[in-house]
Coordinates of N, CA, C and O and ligand atoms in Angstrom, one line a residue:
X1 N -62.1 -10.1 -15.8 CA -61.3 -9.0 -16.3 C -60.5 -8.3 -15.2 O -60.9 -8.4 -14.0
X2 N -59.0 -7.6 -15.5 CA -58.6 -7.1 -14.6 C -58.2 -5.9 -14.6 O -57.3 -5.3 -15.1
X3 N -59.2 -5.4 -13.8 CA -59.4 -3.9 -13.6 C -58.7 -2.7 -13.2 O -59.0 -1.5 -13.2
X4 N -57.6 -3.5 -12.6 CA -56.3 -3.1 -12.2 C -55.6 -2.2 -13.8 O -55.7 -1.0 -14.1
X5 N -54.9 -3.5 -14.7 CA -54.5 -3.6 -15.5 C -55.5 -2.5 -16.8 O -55.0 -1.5 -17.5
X6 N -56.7 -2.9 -16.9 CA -57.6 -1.6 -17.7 C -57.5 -0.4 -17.5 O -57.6 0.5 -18.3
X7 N -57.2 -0.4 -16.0 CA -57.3 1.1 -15.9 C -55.5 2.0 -15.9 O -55.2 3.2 -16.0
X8 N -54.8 1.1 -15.9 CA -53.2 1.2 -16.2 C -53.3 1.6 -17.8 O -52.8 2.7 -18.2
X9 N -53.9 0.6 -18.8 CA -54.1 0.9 -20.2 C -54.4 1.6 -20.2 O -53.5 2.4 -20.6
X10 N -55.7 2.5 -20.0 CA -56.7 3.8 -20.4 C -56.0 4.5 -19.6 O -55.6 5.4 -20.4
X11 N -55.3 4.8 -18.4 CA -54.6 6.2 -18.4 C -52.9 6.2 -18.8 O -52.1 7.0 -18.3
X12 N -52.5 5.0 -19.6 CA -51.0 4.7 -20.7 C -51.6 5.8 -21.7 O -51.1 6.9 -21.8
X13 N -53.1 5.2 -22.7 CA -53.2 5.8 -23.8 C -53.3 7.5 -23.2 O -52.6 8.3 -23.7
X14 N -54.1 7.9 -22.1 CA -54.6 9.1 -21.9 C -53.3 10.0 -21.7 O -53.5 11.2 -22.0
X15 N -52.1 9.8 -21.2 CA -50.8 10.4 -21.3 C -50.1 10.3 -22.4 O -49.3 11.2 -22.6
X16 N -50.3 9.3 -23.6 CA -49.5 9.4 -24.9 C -50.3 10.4 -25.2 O -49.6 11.4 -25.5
X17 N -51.9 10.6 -25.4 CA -52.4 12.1 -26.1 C -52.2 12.9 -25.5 O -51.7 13.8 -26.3
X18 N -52.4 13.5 -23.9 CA -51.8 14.8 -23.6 C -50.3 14.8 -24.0 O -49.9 15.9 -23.9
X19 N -49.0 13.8 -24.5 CA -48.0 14.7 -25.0 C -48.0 14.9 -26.0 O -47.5 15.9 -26.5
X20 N -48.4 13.5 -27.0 CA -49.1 14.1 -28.4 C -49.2 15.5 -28.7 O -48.5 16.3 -29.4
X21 N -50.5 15.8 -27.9 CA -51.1 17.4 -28.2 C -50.3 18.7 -27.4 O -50.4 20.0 -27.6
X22 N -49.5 17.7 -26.6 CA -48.6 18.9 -26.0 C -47.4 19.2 -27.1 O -46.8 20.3 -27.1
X23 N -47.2 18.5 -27.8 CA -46.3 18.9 -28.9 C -46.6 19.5 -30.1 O -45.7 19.8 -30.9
X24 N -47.8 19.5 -30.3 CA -48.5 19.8 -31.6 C -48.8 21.7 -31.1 O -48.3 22.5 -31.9
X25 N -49.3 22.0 -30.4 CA -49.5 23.3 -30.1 C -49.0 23.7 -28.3 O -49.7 23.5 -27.3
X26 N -47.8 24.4 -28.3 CA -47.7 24.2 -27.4 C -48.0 26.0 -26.5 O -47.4 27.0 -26.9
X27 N -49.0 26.1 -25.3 CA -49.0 27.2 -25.0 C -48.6 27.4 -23.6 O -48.8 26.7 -22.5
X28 N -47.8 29.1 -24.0 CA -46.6 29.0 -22.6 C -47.4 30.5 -22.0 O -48.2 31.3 -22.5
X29 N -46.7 30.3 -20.9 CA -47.6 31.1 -19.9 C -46.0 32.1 -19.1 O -45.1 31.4 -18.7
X30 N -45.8 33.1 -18.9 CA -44.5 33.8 -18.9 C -44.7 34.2 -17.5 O -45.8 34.6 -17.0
X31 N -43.2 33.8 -16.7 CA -43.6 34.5 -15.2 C -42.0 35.4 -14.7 O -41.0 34.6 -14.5
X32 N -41.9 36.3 -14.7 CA -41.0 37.2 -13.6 C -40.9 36.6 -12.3 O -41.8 36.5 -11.6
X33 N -39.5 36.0 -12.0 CA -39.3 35.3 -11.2 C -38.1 36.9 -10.4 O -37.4 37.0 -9.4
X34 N -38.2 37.5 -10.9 CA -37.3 38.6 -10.6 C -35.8 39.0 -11.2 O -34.7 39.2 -10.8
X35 N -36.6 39.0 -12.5 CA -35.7 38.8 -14.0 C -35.1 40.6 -13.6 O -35.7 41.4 -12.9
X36 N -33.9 40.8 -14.5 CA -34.0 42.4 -14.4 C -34.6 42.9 -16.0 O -34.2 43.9 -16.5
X37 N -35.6 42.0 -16.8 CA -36.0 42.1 -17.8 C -35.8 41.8 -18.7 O -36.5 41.2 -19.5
X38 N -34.4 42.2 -18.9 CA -33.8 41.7 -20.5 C -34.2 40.3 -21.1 O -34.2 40.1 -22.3
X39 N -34.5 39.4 -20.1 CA -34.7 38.0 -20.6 C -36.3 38.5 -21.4 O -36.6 38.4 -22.5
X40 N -37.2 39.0 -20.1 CA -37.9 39.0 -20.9 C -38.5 40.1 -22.0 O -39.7 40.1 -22.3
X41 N -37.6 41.0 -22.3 CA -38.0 41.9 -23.6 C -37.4 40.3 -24.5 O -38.3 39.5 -24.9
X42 N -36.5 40.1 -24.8 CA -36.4 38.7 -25.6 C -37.4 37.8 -25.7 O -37.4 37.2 -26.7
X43 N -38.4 37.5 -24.6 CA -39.1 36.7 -24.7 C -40.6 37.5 -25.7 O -41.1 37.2 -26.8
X44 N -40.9 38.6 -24.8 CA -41.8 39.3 -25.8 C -41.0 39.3 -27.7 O -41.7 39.1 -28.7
X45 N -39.9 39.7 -27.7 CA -38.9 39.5 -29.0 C -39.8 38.5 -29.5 O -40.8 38.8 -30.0
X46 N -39.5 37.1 -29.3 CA -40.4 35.9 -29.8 C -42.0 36.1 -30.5 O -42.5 35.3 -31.3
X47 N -42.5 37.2 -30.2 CA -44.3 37.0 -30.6 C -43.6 38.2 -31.5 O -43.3 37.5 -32.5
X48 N -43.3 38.9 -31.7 CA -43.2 39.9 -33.0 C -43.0 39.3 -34.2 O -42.8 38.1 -34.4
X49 N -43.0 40.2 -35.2 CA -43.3 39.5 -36.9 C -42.3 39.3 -36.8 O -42.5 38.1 -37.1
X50 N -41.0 39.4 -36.6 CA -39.4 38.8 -36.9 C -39.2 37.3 -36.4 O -38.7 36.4 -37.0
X51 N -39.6 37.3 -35.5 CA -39.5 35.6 -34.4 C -41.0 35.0 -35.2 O -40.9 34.1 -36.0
X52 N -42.2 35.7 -34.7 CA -43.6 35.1 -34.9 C -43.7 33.2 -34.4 O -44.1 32.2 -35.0
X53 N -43.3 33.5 -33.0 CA -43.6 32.1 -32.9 C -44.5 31.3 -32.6 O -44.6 30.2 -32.0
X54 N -45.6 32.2 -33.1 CA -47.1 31.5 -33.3 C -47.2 30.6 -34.8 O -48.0 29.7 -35.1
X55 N -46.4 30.9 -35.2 CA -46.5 30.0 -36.7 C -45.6 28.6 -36.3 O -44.9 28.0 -37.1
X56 N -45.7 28.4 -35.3 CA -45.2 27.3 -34.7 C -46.0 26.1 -33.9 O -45.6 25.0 -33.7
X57 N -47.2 26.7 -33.5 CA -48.0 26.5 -32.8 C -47.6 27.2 -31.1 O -48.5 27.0 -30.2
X58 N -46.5 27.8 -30.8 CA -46.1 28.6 -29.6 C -47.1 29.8 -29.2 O -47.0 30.8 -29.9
X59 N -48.1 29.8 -27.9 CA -48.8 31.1 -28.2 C -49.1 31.4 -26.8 O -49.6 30.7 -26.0
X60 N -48.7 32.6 -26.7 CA -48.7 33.0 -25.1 C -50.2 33.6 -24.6 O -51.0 34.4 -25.0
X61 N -50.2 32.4 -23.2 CA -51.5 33.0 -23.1 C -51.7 34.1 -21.5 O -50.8 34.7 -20.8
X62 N -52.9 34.0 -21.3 CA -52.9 35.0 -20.0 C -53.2 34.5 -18.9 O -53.6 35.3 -18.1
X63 N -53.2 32.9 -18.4 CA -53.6 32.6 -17.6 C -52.9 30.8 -17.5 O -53.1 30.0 -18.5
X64 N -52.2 30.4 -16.5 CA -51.4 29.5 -16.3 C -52.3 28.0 -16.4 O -51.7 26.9 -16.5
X65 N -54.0 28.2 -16.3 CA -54.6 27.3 -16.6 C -55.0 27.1 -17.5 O -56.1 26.7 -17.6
X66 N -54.3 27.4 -18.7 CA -54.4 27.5 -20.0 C -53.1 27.3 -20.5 O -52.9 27.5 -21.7
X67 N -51.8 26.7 -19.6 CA -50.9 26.8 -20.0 C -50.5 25.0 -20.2 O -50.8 23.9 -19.6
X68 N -49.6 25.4 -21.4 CA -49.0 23.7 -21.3 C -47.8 23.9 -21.1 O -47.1 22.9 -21.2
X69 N -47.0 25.0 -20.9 CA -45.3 25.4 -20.1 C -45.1 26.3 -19.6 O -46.0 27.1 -19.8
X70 N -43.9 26.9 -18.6 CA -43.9 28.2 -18.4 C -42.6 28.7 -18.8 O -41.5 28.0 -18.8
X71 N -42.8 29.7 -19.0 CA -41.7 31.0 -19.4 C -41.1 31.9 -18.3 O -41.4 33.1 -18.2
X72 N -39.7 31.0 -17.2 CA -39.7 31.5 -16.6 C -38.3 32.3 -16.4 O -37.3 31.6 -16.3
X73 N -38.1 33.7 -16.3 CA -37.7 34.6 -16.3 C -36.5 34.8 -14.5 O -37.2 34.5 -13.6
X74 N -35.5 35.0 -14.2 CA -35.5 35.5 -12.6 C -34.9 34.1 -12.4 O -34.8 33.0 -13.0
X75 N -34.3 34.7 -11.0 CA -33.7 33.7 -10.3 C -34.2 32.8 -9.0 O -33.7 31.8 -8.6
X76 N -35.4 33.4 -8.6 CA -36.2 33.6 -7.8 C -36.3 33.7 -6.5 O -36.0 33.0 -5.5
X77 N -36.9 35.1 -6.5 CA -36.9 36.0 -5.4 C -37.9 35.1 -3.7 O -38.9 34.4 -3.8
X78 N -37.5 35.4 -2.8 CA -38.8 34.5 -2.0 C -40.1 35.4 -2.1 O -41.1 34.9 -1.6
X79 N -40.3 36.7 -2.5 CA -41.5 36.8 -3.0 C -42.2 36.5 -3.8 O -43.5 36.5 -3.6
X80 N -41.5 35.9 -5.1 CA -41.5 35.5 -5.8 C -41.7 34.0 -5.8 O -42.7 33.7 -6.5
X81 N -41.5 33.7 -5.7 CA -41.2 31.7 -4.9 C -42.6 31.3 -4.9 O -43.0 30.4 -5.5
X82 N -43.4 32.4 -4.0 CA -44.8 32.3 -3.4 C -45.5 31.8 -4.7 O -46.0 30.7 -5.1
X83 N -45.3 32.9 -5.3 CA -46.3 33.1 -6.5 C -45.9 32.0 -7.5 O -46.7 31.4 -8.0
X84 N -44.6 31.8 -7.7 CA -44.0 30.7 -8.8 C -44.7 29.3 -8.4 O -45.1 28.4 -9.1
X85 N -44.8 29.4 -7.1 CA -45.4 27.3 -7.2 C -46.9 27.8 -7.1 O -47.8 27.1 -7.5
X86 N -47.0 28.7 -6.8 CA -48.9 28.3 -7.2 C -49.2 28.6 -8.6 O -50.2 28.0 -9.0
X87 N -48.6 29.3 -9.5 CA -48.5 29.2 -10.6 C -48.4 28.2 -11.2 O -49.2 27.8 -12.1
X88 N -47.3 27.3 -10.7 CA -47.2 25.5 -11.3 C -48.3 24.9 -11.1 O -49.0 24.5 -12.1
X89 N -48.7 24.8 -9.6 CA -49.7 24.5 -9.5 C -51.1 24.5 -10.3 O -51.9 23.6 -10.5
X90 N -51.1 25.6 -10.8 CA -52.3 26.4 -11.6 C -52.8 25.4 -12.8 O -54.0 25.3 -13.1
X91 N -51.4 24.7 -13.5 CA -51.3 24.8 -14.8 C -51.9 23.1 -14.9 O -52.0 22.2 -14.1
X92 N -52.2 23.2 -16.1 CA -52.5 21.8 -16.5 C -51.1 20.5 -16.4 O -49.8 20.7 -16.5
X93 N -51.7 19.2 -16.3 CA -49.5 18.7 -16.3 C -50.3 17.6 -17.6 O -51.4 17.2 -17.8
X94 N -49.2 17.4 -18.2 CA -48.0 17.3 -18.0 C -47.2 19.1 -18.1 O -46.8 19.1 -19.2
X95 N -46.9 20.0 -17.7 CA -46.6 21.0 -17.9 C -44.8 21.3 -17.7 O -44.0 21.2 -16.8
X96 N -44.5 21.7 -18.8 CA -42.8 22.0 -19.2 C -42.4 23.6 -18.5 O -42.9 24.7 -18.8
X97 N -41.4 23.3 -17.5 CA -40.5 24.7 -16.8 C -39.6 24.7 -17.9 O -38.6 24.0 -18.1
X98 N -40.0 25.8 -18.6 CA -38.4 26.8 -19.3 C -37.8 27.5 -18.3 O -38.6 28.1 -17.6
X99 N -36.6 27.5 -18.1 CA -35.8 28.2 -17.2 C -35.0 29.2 -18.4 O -34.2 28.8 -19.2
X100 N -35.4 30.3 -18.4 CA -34.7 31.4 -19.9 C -33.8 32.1 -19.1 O -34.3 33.0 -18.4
X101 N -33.1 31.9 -19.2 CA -31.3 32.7 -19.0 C -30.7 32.2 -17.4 O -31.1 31.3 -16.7
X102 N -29.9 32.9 -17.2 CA -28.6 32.5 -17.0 C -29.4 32.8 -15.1 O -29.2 32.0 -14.2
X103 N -30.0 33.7 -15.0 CA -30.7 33.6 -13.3 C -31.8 32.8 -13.2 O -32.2 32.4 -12.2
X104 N -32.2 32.7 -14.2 CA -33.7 31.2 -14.0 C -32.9 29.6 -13.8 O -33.3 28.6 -13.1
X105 N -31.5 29.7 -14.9 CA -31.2 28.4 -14.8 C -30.2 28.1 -13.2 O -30.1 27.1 -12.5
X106 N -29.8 28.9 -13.0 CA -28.6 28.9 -11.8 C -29.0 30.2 -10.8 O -28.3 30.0 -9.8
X107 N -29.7 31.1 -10.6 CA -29.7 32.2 -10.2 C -28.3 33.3 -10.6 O -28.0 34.2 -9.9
X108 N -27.9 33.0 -11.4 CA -26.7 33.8 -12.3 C -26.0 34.9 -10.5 O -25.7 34.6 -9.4
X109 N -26.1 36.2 -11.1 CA -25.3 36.9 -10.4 C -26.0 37.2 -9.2 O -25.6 38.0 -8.4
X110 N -27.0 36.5 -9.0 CA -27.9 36.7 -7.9 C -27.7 35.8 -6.6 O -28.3 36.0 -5.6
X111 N -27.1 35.3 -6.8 CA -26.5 33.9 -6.4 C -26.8 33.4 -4.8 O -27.3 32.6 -4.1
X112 N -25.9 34.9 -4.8 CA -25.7 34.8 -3.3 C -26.5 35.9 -2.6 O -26.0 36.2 -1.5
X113 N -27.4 36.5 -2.9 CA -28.4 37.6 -2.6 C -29.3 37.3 -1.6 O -30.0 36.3 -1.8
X114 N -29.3 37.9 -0.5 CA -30.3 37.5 0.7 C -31.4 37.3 0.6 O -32.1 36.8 1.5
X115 N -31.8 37.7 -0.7 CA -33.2 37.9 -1.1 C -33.8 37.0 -1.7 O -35.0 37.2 -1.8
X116 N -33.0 35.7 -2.1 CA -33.1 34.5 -3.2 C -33.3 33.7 -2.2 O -32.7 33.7 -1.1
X117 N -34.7 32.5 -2.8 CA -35.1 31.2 -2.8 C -35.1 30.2 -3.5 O -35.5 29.1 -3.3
X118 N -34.4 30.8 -4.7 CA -34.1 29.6 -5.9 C -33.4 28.8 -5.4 O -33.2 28.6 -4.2
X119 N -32.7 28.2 -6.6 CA -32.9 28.3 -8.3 C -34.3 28.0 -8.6 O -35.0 27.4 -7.7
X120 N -34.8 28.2 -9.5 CA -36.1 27.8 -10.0 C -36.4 26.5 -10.1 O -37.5 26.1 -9.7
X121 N -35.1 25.4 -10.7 CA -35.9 24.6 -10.4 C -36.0 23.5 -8.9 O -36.7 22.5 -8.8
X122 N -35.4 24.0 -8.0 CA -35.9 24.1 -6.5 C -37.0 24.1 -6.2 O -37.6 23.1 -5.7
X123 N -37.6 25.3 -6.6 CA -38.6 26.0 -6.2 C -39.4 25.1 -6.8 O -40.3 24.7 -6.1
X124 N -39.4 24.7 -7.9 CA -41.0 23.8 -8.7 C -40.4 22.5 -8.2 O -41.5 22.2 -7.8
X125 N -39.8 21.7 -7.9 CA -39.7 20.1 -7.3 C -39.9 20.3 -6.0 O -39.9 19.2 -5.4
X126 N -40.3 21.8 -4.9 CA -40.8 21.5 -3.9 C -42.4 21.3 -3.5 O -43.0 21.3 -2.5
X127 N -42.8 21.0 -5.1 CA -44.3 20.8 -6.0 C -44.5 20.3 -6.3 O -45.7 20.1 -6.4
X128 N -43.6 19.2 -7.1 CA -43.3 18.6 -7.8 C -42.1 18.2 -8.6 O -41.4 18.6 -9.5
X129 N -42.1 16.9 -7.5 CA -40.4 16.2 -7.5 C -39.9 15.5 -8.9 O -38.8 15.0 -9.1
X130 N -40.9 15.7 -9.9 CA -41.1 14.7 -10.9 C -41.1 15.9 -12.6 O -41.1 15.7 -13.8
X131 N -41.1 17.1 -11.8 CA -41.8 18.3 -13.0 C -40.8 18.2 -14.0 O -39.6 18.0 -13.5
X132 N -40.9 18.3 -15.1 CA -40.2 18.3 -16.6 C -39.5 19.9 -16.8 O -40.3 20.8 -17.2
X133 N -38.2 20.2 -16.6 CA -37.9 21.3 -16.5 C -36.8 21.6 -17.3 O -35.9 20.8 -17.1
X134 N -36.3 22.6 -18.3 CA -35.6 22.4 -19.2 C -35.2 23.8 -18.8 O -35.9 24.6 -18.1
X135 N -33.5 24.2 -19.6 CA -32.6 25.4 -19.2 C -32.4 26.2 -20.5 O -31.6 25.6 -21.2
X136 N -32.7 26.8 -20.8 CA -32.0 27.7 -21.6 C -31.2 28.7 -21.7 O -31.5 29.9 -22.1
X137 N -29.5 28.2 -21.1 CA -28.6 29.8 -20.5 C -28.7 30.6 -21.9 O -29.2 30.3 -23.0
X138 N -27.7 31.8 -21.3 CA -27.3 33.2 -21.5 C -28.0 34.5 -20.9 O -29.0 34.9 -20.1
X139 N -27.4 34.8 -21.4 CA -27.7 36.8 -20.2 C -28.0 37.7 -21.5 O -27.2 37.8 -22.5
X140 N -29.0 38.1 -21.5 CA -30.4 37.3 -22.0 C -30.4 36.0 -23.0 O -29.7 36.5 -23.9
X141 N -30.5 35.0 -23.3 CA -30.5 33.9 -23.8 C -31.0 35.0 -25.4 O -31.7 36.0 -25.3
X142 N -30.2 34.4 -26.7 CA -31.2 35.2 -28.0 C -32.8 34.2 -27.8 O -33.2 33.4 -26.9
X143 N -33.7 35.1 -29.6 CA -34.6 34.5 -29.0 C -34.5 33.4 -30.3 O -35.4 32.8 -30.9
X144 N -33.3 33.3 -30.4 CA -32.7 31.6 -31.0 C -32.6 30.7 -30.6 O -32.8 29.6 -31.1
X145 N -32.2 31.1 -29.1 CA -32.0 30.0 -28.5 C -33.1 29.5 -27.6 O -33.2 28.4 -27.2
X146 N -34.2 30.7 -27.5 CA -35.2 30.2 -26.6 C -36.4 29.3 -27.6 O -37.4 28.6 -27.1
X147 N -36.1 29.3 -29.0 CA -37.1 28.8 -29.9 C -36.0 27.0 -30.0 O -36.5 25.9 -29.8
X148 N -35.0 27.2 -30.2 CA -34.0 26.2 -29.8 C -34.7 25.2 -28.6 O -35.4 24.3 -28.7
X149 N -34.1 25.8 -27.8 CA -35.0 25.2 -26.2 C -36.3 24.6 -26.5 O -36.7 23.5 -26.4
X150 N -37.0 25.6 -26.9 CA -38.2 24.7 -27.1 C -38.7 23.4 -28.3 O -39.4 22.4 -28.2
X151 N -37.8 23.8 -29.3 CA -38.0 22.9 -30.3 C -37.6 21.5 -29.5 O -38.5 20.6 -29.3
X152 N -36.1 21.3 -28.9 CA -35.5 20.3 -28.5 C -36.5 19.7 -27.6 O -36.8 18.5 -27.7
X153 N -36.8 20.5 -26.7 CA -37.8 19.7 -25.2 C -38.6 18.8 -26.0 O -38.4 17.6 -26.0
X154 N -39.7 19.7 -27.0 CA -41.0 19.0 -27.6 C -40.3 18.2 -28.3 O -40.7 17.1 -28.0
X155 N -39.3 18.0 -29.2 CA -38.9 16.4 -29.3 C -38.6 15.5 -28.4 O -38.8 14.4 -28.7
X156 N -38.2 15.8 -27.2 CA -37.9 14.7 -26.7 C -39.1 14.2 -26.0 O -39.0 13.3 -25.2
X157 N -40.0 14.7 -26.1 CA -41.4 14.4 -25.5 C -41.9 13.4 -26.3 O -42.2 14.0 -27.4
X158 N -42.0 12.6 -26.4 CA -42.0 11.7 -27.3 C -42.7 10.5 -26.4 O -42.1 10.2 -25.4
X159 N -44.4 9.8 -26.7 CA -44.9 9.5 -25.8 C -44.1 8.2 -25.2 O -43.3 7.6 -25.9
X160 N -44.3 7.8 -24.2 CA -43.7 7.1 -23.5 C -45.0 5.9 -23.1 O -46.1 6.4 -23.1
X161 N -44.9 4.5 -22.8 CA -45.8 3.8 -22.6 C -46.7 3.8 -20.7 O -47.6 3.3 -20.1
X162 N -45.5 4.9 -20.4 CA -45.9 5.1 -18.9 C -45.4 6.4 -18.2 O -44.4 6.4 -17.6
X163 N -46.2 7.7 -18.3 CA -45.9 9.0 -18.2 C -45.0 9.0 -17.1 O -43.9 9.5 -17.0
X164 N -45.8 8.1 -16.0 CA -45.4 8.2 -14.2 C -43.7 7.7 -14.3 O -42.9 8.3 -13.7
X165 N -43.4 6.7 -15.1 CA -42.5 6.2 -14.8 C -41.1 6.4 -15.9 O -39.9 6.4 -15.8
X166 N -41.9 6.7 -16.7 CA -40.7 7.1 -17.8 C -40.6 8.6 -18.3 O -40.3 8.6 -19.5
X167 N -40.7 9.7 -17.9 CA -41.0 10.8 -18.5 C -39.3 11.2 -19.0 O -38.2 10.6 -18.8
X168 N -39.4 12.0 -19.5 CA -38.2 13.3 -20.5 C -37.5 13.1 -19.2 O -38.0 13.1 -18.1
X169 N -35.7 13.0 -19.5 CA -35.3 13.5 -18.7 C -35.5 15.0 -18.0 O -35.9 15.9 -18.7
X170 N -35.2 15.3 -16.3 CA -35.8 15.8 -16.0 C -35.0 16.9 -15.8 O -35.2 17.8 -14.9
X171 N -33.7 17.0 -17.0 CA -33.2 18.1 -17.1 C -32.4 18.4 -18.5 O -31.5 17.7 -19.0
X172 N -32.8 19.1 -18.9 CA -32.7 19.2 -20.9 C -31.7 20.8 -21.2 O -32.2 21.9 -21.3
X173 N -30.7 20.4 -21.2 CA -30.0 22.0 -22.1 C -30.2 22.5 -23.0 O -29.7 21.8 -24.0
X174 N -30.6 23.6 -23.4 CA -31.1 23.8 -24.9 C -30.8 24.7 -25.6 O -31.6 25.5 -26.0
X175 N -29.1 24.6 -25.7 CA -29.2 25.6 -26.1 C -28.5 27.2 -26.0 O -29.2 28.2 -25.6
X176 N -27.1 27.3 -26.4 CA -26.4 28.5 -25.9 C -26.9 29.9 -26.0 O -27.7 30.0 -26.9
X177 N -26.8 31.0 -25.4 CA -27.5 32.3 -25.4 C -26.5 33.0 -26.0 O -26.6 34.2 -26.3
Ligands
LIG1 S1 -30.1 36.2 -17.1 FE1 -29.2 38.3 -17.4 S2 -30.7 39.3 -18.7 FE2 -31.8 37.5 -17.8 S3 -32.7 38.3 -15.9 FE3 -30.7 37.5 -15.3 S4 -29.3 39.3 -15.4 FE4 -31.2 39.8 -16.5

């Protein structure tokens, strides 16, 4: 037998079920990258009875190792930076970066601020060259567009016969604000 090849099969199948189940319930973990908020009172917007995007299977939790995406807010601050990749870190993978509005996806008007280490997704490929990260502009994005964003990603997650080598493109627009 070749044991090479068995064990290529058994972790083929073991990445078709983690995105399986990553699409079936997916839970996002919210981080302040040095948002000036508005993104995320929208993002809170989402869990109230008007959005309710728990009847989705969408459900925010309190701890990044419980997370199967993040919710990320800011353009990212280098204080911030710190905290953002250990956060990635934290999380289970295959794990999905939302970039929500217009300073997560680009650092918006933040741009050129002495204070910035972004863009966000910088900051998470210096963790992970390979991380699945998707944009959702506007200033604050609605929270149409951030359920948008997400609907689109989890379709294109769509299992693949080789996680390592074929994943979601590794950059997904989803979506005007
Ligand atoms: S995109 Fe706009 S609303 Fe969101 S954090 Fe940046 S400035 Fe604030």
């Amino acid at each position: 037998m070749n044991n090479g090849s068995t064990i290529n099969h058994q972790s083929s199948i073991v990445n078709r079920l983690r995105l399986w189940s990553l699409k079936k319930s997916i839970w996002v973990f919210h981080v302040n990258t040095g948002a000036c908020n508005n993104c995320d009172i929208e993002i809170v917007n989402l869990l109230t009875p008007k959005f309710d995007v728990e009847r989705f299977g969408i459900k925010l939790v309190g701890s990044p190792r419980h997370a199967d995406a993040l919710l990320v807010t800011g353009g990212g601050t280098r204080q911030a930076a710190i905290r953002l990749r250990e956060v990635y870190r934290q999380t289970a993978k295959p794990c999905v970066v939302f970039c929500m509005g217009a300073c997560a996806c680009g650092m918006g008007i933040f741009e050129k601020g002495y204070h910035m280490a972004g863009p966000i997704d910088s900051i998470i490929r210096e963790v992970d060259p390979h991380a699945i990260i998707a944009y959702v502009p506007g200033c604050p994005p609605k929270p149409q567009a951030m359920i948008m964003g997400v609907v689109k990603v989890l379709a294109a997650l769509e299992p693949k016969e080789s996680y390592a080598t074929e994943r979601v493109g590794q950059a997904v627009v989803a979506g005007a604000g």
